[in-house]
Amino acid sequence: MMKRFITLITLMLSILLFLSACASDSSSGREDKEKTITVMASGVKNGTQGIFLEDFKKLVEKEYPDTSVEYTLLPDDQYYTALKSKLSTGQSPDLFLVQPKKAGANSVEEMAEAGYIEDLSDLENWDKIIDQGKEDMSFEGKPYALSSSIGVLGTWYNKDIFTENNIEIPKTWDEFLRACETLKKAGITPIVMGDKDSFMIQFGMYQVAANQVYPNNPTFDNQLYTGETKFTDDEWVKTITMYKELYDKGFVTSNSLGLGQPQAQQIFKDQQAAMIFDGDFSFPALDNDNFEVGFMGLPANESGEAYISAATGAGFAISSKSENKDILNEIFNKMTDGESDLYNIWIKTATSFTTYKGVELSNPVFNDVVPAFESGRSFYWSNQAWPAGTEAQMQAKFSEMIGTGKASPKDVAKAMQDKFEELKGE
């Protein structure tokens, strides 16, 4: 009996030793890592950022065997709150996403001014980035973040419907209005919008502003801060008035305030409307096998030379508190060298236009807006220059105007100005 008991104890000790050895072997790869790079971003697992981060982890760990990568991917509405908490407690991730210019509380200007992110002036390939990509990710003349993409707001249209109704691509506002009238008379809803998701109001409004506000005064938004310009000036009142005209004339679905973006996109795909104002980033949601989609800039101009609303996308910044700045600078240099595997995964995060010079457009559906983009007839999304919250006030007041008819374009403009002055003082 005692012999069997000793044998059993011996067997159990052997199993425990074996399991311990296995555990040691399986974790040794992690224990041998000398450095850990932490990354934080917004997005979804199967989306652009999710795919990029998984590839980024594999490549960095392959090229730097002593380094591991740990990343956190959060939905957009949770990202900033989590990032703010990390920054306030001194637990900043090594790399994290920031927005361009003044676009939100995690903008490059906010983060740089607060000292949260590292100056990238030593980046070897900064001059390979187009001017807009450099300017939008800089603060006081110094680069602070790296973005691969330019997001373009435009007018998606059904090419088949246009052809069947003998409509050519409009070049001016009057031509656009006539095209809408032709569609309406044919029993076709010209434009569907999902204004229940009020951010979509920006998708049309900024296209009009790109043609009416900034061509004559590119520094309009900068002058808002000095008081030289106001939203109540003629340029913005006209912009709001022009956009409202599409609703007044019945060119936009009458129930737009009851539709969300996904519903509006589906109505467009179901060919129940000829156009939708949306971004290049919505191509996967709008592409289909039933008809050919087109993408143009809203021609909200009188001259025939349309401007587009194109903005640098969110980009990665290096934490000023990171202990891995040297290796991260190396990684950023590879991401912008034009040839490495890290460059290839970084550049794929751009849906249409990239910030990297000389990269050919990957999707011909965007060909119609190339001339405007390449000739400099483009301006950033307007809200990127405003204190966060100004655009929300614009959306709320515009929704009230088209929903109740109890507000005017001047009322919308005044609400924007009042909110701007309130927020500017913070």
CSV table of C-alpha atoms in Angstrom, one decimal:
chain,number,residue,atom,x,y,z
A,1,MET,CA,0.0,0.0,0.0
A,2,MET,CA,2.8,2.4,1.0
A,3,LYS,CA,4.7,1.5,-2.1
A,4,ARG,CA,1.7,2.3,-4.3
A,5,PHE,CA,1.3,5.6,-2.4
A,6,ILE,CA,4.9,6.6,-3.0
A,7,THR,CA,4.6,5.7,-6.6
A,8,LEU,CA,1.5,7.8,-7.0
A,9,ILE,CA,3.2,10.8,-5.3
A,10,THR,CA,6.2,10.4,-7.5
A,11,LEU,CA,4.0,10.3,-10.6
A,12,MET,CA,2.2,13.4,-9.5
A,13,LEU,CA,5.4,15.3,-8.9
A,14,SER,CA,6.7,14.2,-12.3
A,15,ILE,CA,3.5,15.6,-13.9
A,16,LEU,CA,3.8,18.8,-12.0
A,17,LEU,CA,7.4,19.2,-13.0
A,18,PHE,CA,6.5,18.5,-16.7
A,19,LEU,CA,3.6,21.0,-16.7
A,20,SER,CA,5.9,23.6,-15.0
A,21,ALA,CA,8.5,23.1,-17.7
A,22,CYS,CA,5.9,23.4,-20.4
A,23,ALA,CA,4.6,26.6,-18.9
A,24,SER,CA,8.1,28.0,-18.7
A,25,ASP,CA,8.7,27.1,-22.3
A,26,SER,CA,5.5,28.6,-23.6
A,27,SER,CA,6.1,31.9,-21.8
A,28,SER,CA,9.8,32.2,-22.4
A,29,GLY,CA,9.2,34.0,-25.6
A,30,ARG,CA,7.4,36.8,-23.6
A,31,GLU,CA,9.9,36.7,-20.7
A,32,ASP,CA,12.9,37.2,-23.1
A,33,LYS,CA,11.4,40.3,-24.6
A,34,GLU,CA,13.3,43.3,-23.3
A,35,LYS,CA,10.8,46.0,-24.5
A,36,THR,CA,7.0,46.3,-24.9
A,37,ILE,CA,5.4,48.8,-27.2
A,38,THR,CA,1.9,49.7,-26.2
A,39,VAL,CA,-0.5,51.0,-28.9
A,40,MET,CA,-4.0,52.5,-28.5
A,41,ALA,CA,-6.4,53.3,-31.4
A,42,SER,CA,-10.0,53.6,-32.3
A,43,GLY,CA,-11.7,51.3,-34.7
A,44,VAL,CA,-13.0,47.8,-35.1
A,45,LYS,CA,-11.2,44.5,-35.4
A,46,ASN,CA,-12.0,43.9,-39.1
A,47,GLY,CA,-11.7,47.6,-40.0
A,48,THR,CA,-8.7,49.5,-41.3
A,49,GLN,CA,-7.1,50.1,-38.0
A,50,GLY,CA,-7.8,46.6,-36.6
A,51,ILE,CA,-6.1,45.0,-39.6
A,52,PHE,CA,-3.2,47.5,-39.5
A,53,LEU,CA,-2.5,46.9,-35.8
A,54,GLU,CA,-2.5,43.1,-36.2
A,55,ASP,CA,0.0,43.4,-39.1
A,56,PHE,CA,2.0,46.0,-37.2
A,57,LYS,CA,2.4,43.7,-34.2
A,58,LYS,CA,3.6,40.8,-36.4
A,59,LEU,CA,6.1,42.9,-38.4
A,60,VAL,CA,7.5,44.8,-35.4
A,61,GLU,CA,8.0,41.6,-33.4
A,62,LYS,CA,9.6,39.9,-36.4
A,63,GLU,CA,12.0,42.8,-37.1
A,64,TYR,CA,12.7,43.5,-33.5
A,65,PRO,CA,12.9,40.1,-31.8
A,66,ASP,CA,13.5,41.6,-28.3
A,67,THR,CA,10.3,43.7,-28.6
A,68,SER,CA,6.7,42.8,-28.1
A,69,VAL,CA,3.6,44.9,-29.2
A,70,GLU,CA,0.4,45.1,-27.1
A,71,TYR,CA,-2.4,47.1,-28.6
A,72,THR,CA,-5.9,48.2,-27.5
A,73,LEU,CA,-8.6,48.9,-30.1
A,74,LEU,CA,-11.7,50.7,-28.9
A,75,PRO,CA,-14.9,52.0,-30.6
A,76,ASP,CA,-14.7,55.6,-31.6
A,77,ASP,CA,-17.1,56.7,-28.8
A,78,GLN,CA,-15.0,55.1,-26.1
A,79,TYR,CA,-11.5,55.9,-27.4
A,80,TYR,CA,-11.0,59.4,-26.2
A,81,THR,CA,-12.4,58.9,-22.7
A,82,ALA,CA,-10.1,55.9,-22.3
A,83,LEU,CA,-7.1,57.8,-23.7
A,84,LYS,CA,-7.8,60.9,-21.5
A,85,SER,CA,-7.8,58.6,-18.5
A,86,LYS,CA,-4.5,57.1,-19.5
A,87,LEU,CA,-2.9,60.4,-20.1
A,88,SER,CA,-4.2,61.9,-16.8
A,89,THR,CA,-2.8,59.1,-14.7
A,90,GLY,CA,0.6,59.0,-16.4
A,91,GLN,CA,0.0,55.7,-18.1
A,92,SER,CA,0.2,56.9,-21.7
A,93,PRO,CA,0.5,54.2,-24.4
A,94,ASP,CA,3.7,54.5,-26.5
A,95,LEU,CA,1.7,55.1,-29.6
A,96,PHE,CA,-1.8,56.5,-30.0
A,97,LEU,CA,-4.1,58.0,-32.5
A,98,VAL,CA,-4.6,61.8,-32.7
A,99,GLN,CA,-6.9,63.9,-34.9
A,100,PRO,CA,-5.5,66.5,-37.3
A,101,LYS,CA,-5.4,70.3,-36.5
A,102,LYS,CA,-8.0,71.2,-33.9
A,103,ALA,CA,-10.4,68.3,-34.7
A,104,GLY,CA,-11.6,67.3,-31.2
A,105,ALA,CA,-10.1,67.0,-27.8
A,106,ASN,CA,-7.5,64.5,-28.9
A,107,SER,CA,-6.3,66.7,-31.8
A,108,VAL,CA,-2.6,67.1,-32.6
A,109,GLU,CA,-2.7,70.7,-31.5
A,110,GLU,CA,-4.3,69.9,-28.1
A,111,MET,CA,-1.9,67.0,-27.5
A,112,ALA,CA,1.2,68.9,-28.6
A,113,GLU,CA,0.3,72.0,-26.6
A,114,ALA,CA,-0.3,69.9,-23.5
A,115,GLY,CA,3.1,68.2,-24.0
A,116,TYR,CA,1.7,64.7,-24.4
A,117,ILE,CA,3.3,63.9,-27.7
A,118,GLU,CA,6.8,63.9,-29.1
A,119,ASP,CA,8.2,66.3,-31.7
A,120,LEU,CA,8.9,64.4,-34.9
A,121,SER,CA,11.3,66.9,-36.5
A,122,ASP,CA,14.0,64.2,-36.8
A,123,LEU,CA,11.7,62.0,-39.0
A,124,GLU,CA,13.8,61.1,-42.1
A,125,ASN,CA,11.0,61.0,-44.6
A,126,TRP,CA,8.8,63.9,-43.5
A,127,ASP,CA,9.3,65.7,-46.9
A,128,LYS,CA,7.8,62.6,-48.7
A,129,ILE,CA,4.5,63.6,-47.2
A,130,ILE,CA,2.3,66.1,-49.1
A,131,ASP,CA,1.9,69.6,-47.7
A,132,GLN,CA,-1.6,69.0,-46.4
A,133,GLY,CA,-0.5,65.9,-44.5
A,134,LYS,CA,2.3,67.8,-43.0
A,135,GLU,CA,0.5,71.0,-42.1
A,136,ASP,CA,-2.5,69.2,-40.5
A,137,MET,CA,-0.3,67.1,-38.3
A,138,SER,CA,2.0,69.9,-37.1
A,139,PHE,CA,1.8,72.4,-34.3
A,140,GLU,CA,3.7,75.7,-34.3
A,141,GLY,CA,5.6,74.6,-37.4
A,142,LYS,CA,6.8,71.2,-36.0
A,143,PRO,CA,5.5,67.8,-36.9
A,144,TYR,CA,3.9,65.7,-34.2
A,145,ALA,CA,2.0,62.8,-35.9
A,146,LEU,CA,2.0,60.6,-38.9
A,147,SER,CA,-1.2,60.0,-41.0
A,148,SER,CA,-1.4,57.9,-44.2
A,149,SER,CA,-4.8,59.1,-45.5
A,150,ILE,CA,-6.8,61.9,-46.9
A,151,GLY,CA,-10.5,61.6,-46.3
A,152,VAL,CA,-12.7,63.1,-49.0
A,153,LEU,CA,-16.3,64.2,-48.7
A,154,GLY,CA,-18.2,63.9,-51.9
A,155,THR,CA,-21.4,63.2,-53.7
A,156,TRP,CA,-21.9,59.5,-54.5
A,157,TYR,CA,-24.2,59.1,-57.5
A,158,ASN,CA,-25.9,56.3,-59.5
A,159,LYS,CA,-24.3,56.4,-62.9
A,160,ASP,CA,-27.1,54.3,-64.5
A,161,ILE,CA,-29.8,56.7,-63.2
A,162,PHE,CA,-27.8,59.7,-64.5
A,163,THR,CA,-27.4,58.0,-68.0
A,164,GLU,CA,-31.1,57.0,-68.2
A,165,ASN,CA,-32.2,60.6,-67.5
A,166,ASN,CA,-29.6,62.2,-69.8
A,167,ILE,CA,-27.8,63.9,-66.9
A,168,GLU,CA,-24.2,64.9,-67.3
A,169,ILE,CA,-21.9,65.5,-64.4
A,170,PRO,CA,-22.9,69.1,-63.2
A,171,LYS,CA,-20.1,71.6,-63.0
A,172,THR,CA,-21.9,74.5,-61.3
A,173,TRP,CA,-24.5,74.9,-58.6
A,174,ASP,CA,-27.2,75.9,-61.1
A,175,GLU,CA,-26.4,72.8,-63.2
A,176,PHE,CA,-26.7,70.7,-60.0
A,177,LEU,CA,-30.0,72.1,-59.1
A,178,ARG,CA,-31.3,71.5,-62.7
A,179,ALA,CA,-30.1,67.9,-62.5
A,180,CYS,CA,-32.0,67.5,-59.2
A,181,GLU,CA,-35.1,69.0,-60.7
A,182,THR,CA,-34.9,66.6,-63.7
A,183,LEU,CA,-34.7,63.6,-61.3
A,184,LYS,CA,-37.6,64.8,-59.2
A,185,LYS,CA,-39.8,65.3,-62.2
A,186,ALA,CA,-38.9,61.7,-63.3
A,187,GLY,CA,-40.2,60.5,-60.0
A,188,ILE,CA,-36.7,59.8,-58.6
A,189,THR,CA,-35.6,61.1,-55.2
A,190,PRO,CA,-32.5,63.1,-56.0
A,191,ILE,CA,-30.7,62.8,-52.7
A,192,VAL,CA,-31.0,60.6,-49.6
A,193,MET,CA,-29.5,61.7,-46.3
A,194,GLY,CA,-29.5,60.0,-42.9
A,195,ASP,CA,-29.7,63.2,-40.8
A,196,LYS,CA,-30.8,61.2,-37.7
A,197,ASP,CA,-27.1,60.6,-37.5
A,198,SER,CA,-26.6,64.3,-37.4
A,199,PHE,CA,-22.9,64.1,-38.3
A,200,MET,CA,-24.1,63.5,-41.9
A,201,ILE,CA,-25.2,67.2,-42.1
A,202,GLN,CA,-21.5,68.0,-42.1
A,203,PHE,CA,-21.0,65.8,-45.2
A,204,GLY,CA,-23.0,68.1,-47.4
A,205,MET,CA,-22.4,71.4,-45.5
A,206,TYR,CA,-18.6,71.2,-45.7
A,207,GLN,CA,-18.7,70.5,-49.5
A,208,VAL,CA,-20.7,73.8,-49.9
A,209,ALA,CA,-18.3,75.6,-47.6
A,210,ALA,CA,-15.3,74.4,-49.6
A,211,ASN,CA,-16.7,76.3,-52.5
A,212,GLN,CA,-18.2,79.3,-50.9
A,213,VAL,CA,-16.1,80.2,-47.8
A,214,TYR,CA,-12.5,79.3,-48.3
A,215,PRO,CA,-11.5,80.0,-52.0
A,216,ASN,CA,-11.7,83.8,-51.4
A,217,ASN,CA,-10.4,83.6,-47.8
A,218,PRO,CA,-8.4,80.4,-47.0
A,219,THR,CA,-7.6,81.9,-43.5
A,220,PHE,CA,-11.3,82.4,-42.6
A,221,ASP,CA,-11.1,80.0,-39.7
A,222,ASN,CA,-7.9,81.4,-38.3
A,223,GLN,CA,-9.5,84.8,-38.4
A,224,LEU,CA,-12.4,83.5,-36.3
A,225,TYR,CA,-10.1,83.4,-33.4
A,226,THR,CA,-9.0,87.0,-33.8
A,227,GLY,CA,-12.5,88.3,-34.5
A,228,GLU,CA,-11.7,89.4,-38.0
A,229,THR,CA,-14.4,87.0,-39.3
A,230,LYS,CA,-17.6,85.5,-37.9
A,231,PHE,CA,-19.9,82.7,-38.8
A,232,THR,CA,-22.6,85.4,-39.2
A,233,ASP,CA,-20.6,86.8,-42.1
A,234,ASP,CA,-22.1,86.5,-45.6
A,235,GLU,CA,-20.0,83.5,-46.6
A,236,TRP,CA,-21.3,81.2,-44.0
A,237,VAL,CA,-24.9,82.4,-44.1
A,238,LYS,CA,-24.8,81.8,-47.9
A,239,THR,CA,-23.3,78.3,-47.3
A,240,ILE,CA,-26.1,77.4,-44.9
A,241,THR,CA,-28.7,78.9,-47.2
A,242,MET,CA,-27.5,77.0,-50.2
A,243,TYR,CA,-27.5,73.7,-48.4
A,244,LYS,CA,-31.0,74.4,-47.0
A,245,GLU,CA,-32.2,75.0,-50.5
A,246,LEU,CA,-31.8,71.3,-51.3
A,247,TYR,CA,-34.3,70.5,-48.5
A,248,ASP,CA,-36.6,73.4,-49.3
A,249,LYS,CA,-37.0,72.2,-52.9
A,250,GLY,CA,-37.7,68.6,-52.0
A,251,PHE,CA,-34.4,67.3,-53.4
A,252,VAL,CA,-33.5,65.6,-50.2
A,253,THR,CA,-35.7,62.8,-48.7
A,254,SER,CA,-38.4,64.5,-46.6
A,255,ASN,CA,-37.8,62.0,-43.7
A,256,SER,CA,-34.1,62.5,-43.5
A,257,LEU,CA,-34.3,63.2,-39.8
A,258,GLY,CA,-35.8,59.8,-39.3
A,259,LEU,CA,-33.1,57.9,-41.1
A,260,GLY,CA,-29.6,56.9,-39.9
A,261,GLN,CA,-26.6,56.7,-42.1
A,262,PRO,CA,-26.9,52.9,-42.7
A,263,GLN,CA,-30.5,53.3,-43.7
A,264,ALA,CA,-29.7,56.1,-46.1
A,265,GLN,CA,-26.9,54.1,-47.6
A,266,GLN,CA,-29.2,51.2,-48.2
A,267,ILE,CA,-31.8,53.4,-49.9
A,268,PHE,CA,-29.1,54.6,-52.2
A,269,LYS,CA,-28.1,51.0,-52.9
A,270,ASP,CA,-31.7,50.0,-53.5
A,271,GLN,CA,-31.8,52.7,-56.2
A,272,GLN,CA,-34.5,54.6,-54.4
A,273,ALA,CA,-32.4,57.7,-54.6
A,274,ALA,CA,-29.9,58.9,-57.1
A,275,MET,CA,-27.3,60.5,-54.8
A,276,ILE,CA,-26.0,60.6,-51.2
A,277,PHE,CA,-23.5,63.0,-49.6
A,278,ASP,CA,-20.9,60.8,-47.8
A,279,GLY,CA,-17.2,60.2,-47.7
A,280,ASP,CA,-14.7,58.1,-49.7
A,281,PHE,CA,-14.5,55.9,-46.6
A,282,SER,CA,-18.1,54.7,-47.3
A,283,PHE,CA,-17.2,53.0,-50.6
A,284,PRO,CA,-17.4,49.5,-49.1
A,285,ALA,CA,-20.9,50.2,-47.8
A,286,LEU,CA,-22.1,51.7,-51.1
A,287,ASP,CA,-20.5,49.5,-53.7
A,288,ASN,CA,-22.8,46.9,-55.2
A,289,ASP,CA,-23.4,44.6,-58.1
A,290,ASN,CA,-26.6,46.3,-59.3
A,291,PHE,CA,-25.3,49.5,-60.7
A,292,GLU,CA,-22.1,51.5,-61.1
A,293,VAL,CA,-21.4,54.1,-58.5
A,294,GLY,CA,-19.7,57.4,-59.2
A,295,PHE,CA,-18.1,60.0,-56.9
A,296,MET,CA,-17.9,63.7,-57.5
A,297,GLY,CA,-17.4,66.9,-55.6
A,298,LEU,CA,-20.6,68.8,-54.9
A,299,PRO,CA,-20.3,71.7,-57.5
A,300,ALA,CA,-21.5,74.4,-55.1
A,301,ASN,CA,-19.8,77.1,-57.2
A,302,GLU,CA,-20.7,79.6,-59.9
A,303,SER,CA,-17.5,79.4,-62.1
A,304,GLY,CA,-17.4,75.7,-63.1
A,305,GLU,CA,-14.3,75.0,-60.9
A,306,ALA,CA,-15.5,72.9,-58.0
A,307,TYR,CA,-13.5,72.6,-54.8
A,308,ILE,CA,-13.6,69.6,-52.6
A,309,SER,CA,-13.6,69.0,-48.9
A,310,ALA,CA,-10.6,66.8,-48.1
A,311,ALA,CA,-9.1,66.2,-44.7
A,312,THR,CA,-6.1,64.4,-43.3
A,313,GLY,CA,-7.2,61.4,-41.4
A,314,ALA,CA,-6.2,60.5,-37.8
A,315,GLY,CA,-2.6,59.6,-37.3
A,316,PHE,CA,-0.2,58.1,-34.8
A,317,ALA,CA,1.8,60.1,-32.4
A,318,ILE,CA,4.6,59.0,-30.0
A,319,SER,CA,4.0,59.7,-26.3
A,320,SER,CA,6.5,62.2,-24.9
A,321,LYS,CA,6.7,59.8,-21.9
A,322,SER,CA,7.5,56.7,-23.9
A,323,GLU,CA,10.7,54.8,-23.0
A,324,ASN,CA,10.8,53.4,-26.5
A,325,LYS,CA,11.3,56.6,-28.5
A,326,ASP,CA,14.4,55.4,-30.4
A,327,ILE,CA,12.8,52.2,-31.7
A,328,LEU,CA,9.5,54.1,-32.5
A,329,ASN,CA,11.4,56.7,-34.5
A,330,GLU,CA,13.0,53.8,-36.5
A,331,ILE,CA,9.6,52.3,-37.1
A,332,PHE,CA,8.2,55.7,-38.3
A,333,ASN,CA,11.1,56.0,-40.6
A,334,LYS,CA,10.4,52.6,-42.1
A,335,MET,CA,6.7,53.4,-42.3
A,336,THR,CA,7.5,56.3,-44.6
A,337,ASP,CA,10.5,54.9,-46.6
A,338,GLY,CA,8.3,53.9,-49.6
A,339,GLU,CA,9.5,50.3,-49.8
A,340,SER,CA,9.5,48.4,-46.5
A,341,ASP,CA,6.8,46.0,-45.2
A,342,LEU,CA,5.9,48.5,-42.5
A,343,TYR,CA,5.4,51.1,-45.2
A,344,ASN,CA,3.2,48.7,-47.2
A,345,ILE,CA,0.8,48.0,-44.3
A,346,TRP,CA,0.7,51.7,-43.3
A,347,ILE,CA,-0.2,53.0,-46.8
A,348,LYS,CA,-3.0,50.4,-47.1
A,349,THR,CA,-4.9,52.3,-44.4
A,350,ALA,CA,-5.7,55.0,-46.9
A,351,THR,CA,-9.1,54.4,-48.6
A,352,SER,CA,-8.5,56.6,-51.6
A,353,PHE,CA,-5.9,59.4,-51.4
A,354,THR,CA,-2.8,59.1,-49.3
A,355,THR,CA,-0.6,61.7,-47.7
A,356,TYR,CA,2.5,60.0,-49.2
A,357,LYS,CA,3.8,61.7,-52.4
A,358,GLY,CA,3.6,59.8,-55.7
A,359,VAL,CA,1.2,57.0,-54.7
A,360,GLU,CA,-1.2,56.2,-57.5
A,361,LEU,CA,-4.9,56.2,-56.7
A,362,SER,CA,-5.9,52.6,-55.9
A,363,ASN,CA,-9.6,52.9,-56.8
A,364,PRO,CA,-10.7,54.5,-60.1
A,365,VAL,CA,-14.1,55.4,-58.7
A,366,PHE,CA,-12.4,58.5,-57.3
A,367,ASN,CA,-11.0,59.7,-60.6
A,368,ASP,CA,-13.5,62.5,-60.9
A,369,VAL,CA,-12.1,64.4,-57.9
A,370,VAL,CA,-8.4,63.9,-58.8
A,371,PRO,CA,-8.1,67.2,-60.8
A,372,ALA,CA,-9.4,69.3,-57.9
A,373,PHE,CA,-7.2,67.5,-55.4
A,374,GLU,CA,-4.0,67.7,-57.5
A,375,SER,CA,-4.6,71.4,-58.4
A,376,GLY,CA,-5.0,72.4,-54.8
A,377,ARG,CA,-8.8,73.0,-55.1
A,378,SER,CA,-9.4,71.4,-51.8
A,379,PHE,CA,-9.9,72.5,-48.2
A,380,TYR,CA,-10.0,70.6,-44.9
A,381,TRP,CA,-13.2,69.6,-43.2
A,382,SER,CA,-14.3,72.8,-41.6
A,383,ASN,CA,-14.7,71.5,-38.1
A,384,GLN,CA,-11.1,70.6,-37.9
A,385,ALA,CA,-10.3,74.2,-37.3
A,386,TRP,CA,-13.0,74.8,-34.7
A,387,PRO,CA,-13.2,74.1,-31.0
A,388,ALA,CA,-14.9,70.7,-30.6
A,389,GLY,CA,-18.6,71.2,-30.1
A,390,THR,CA,-19.1,74.0,-32.6
A,391,GLU,CA,-20.1,71.5,-35.3
A,392,ALA,CA,-22.5,69.8,-32.9
A,393,GLN,CA,-24.3,73.1,-32.5
A,394,MET,CA,-24.4,73.6,-36.2
A,395,GLN,CA,-26.0,70.2,-36.7
A,396,ALA,CA,-28.5,70.7,-33.9
A,397,LYS,CA,-29.7,74.1,-35.2
A,398,PHE,CA,-29.7,73.0,-38.8
A,399,SER,CA,-31.8,69.9,-37.8
A,400,GLU,CA,-34.2,72.3,-36.0
A,401,MET,CA,-34.4,74.5,-39.1
A,402,ILE,CA,-35.3,71.7,-41.6
A,403,GLY,CA,-37.5,69.8,-39.0
A,404,THR,CA,-39.6,72.7,-37.7
A,405,GLY,CA,-39.1,75.6,-40.1
A,406,LYS,CA,-38.7,77.8,-37.0
A,407,ALA,CA,-35.1,78.8,-37.6
A,408,SER,CA,-33.3,80.5,-40.5
A,409,PRO,CA,-29.8,80.2,-41.9
A,410,LYS,CA,-28.9,83.4,-40.0
A,411,ASP,CA,-30.1,81.7,-36.8
A,412,VAL,CA,-27.9,78.7,-37.5
A,413,ALA,CA,-24.9,80.9,-38.2
A,414,LYS,CA,-25.5,82.9,-34.9
A,415,ALA,CA,-25.8,79.7,-32.9
A,416,MET,CA,-22.5,78.5,-34.4
A,417,GLN,CA,-20.9,81.9,-33.5
A,418,ASP,CA,-22.2,81.9,-30.0
A,419,LYS,CA,-21.0,78.3,-29.4
A,420,PHE,CA,-17.6,79.1,-30.9
A,421,GLU,CA,-17.1,82.1,-28.6
A,422,GLU,CA,-18.2,80.1,-25.6
A,423,LEU,CA,-15.8,77.3,-26.4
A,424,LYS,CA,-12.9,79.5,-27.6
A,425,GLY,CA,-12.8,81.0,-24.1
A,426,GLU,CA,-12.2,77.7,-22.4
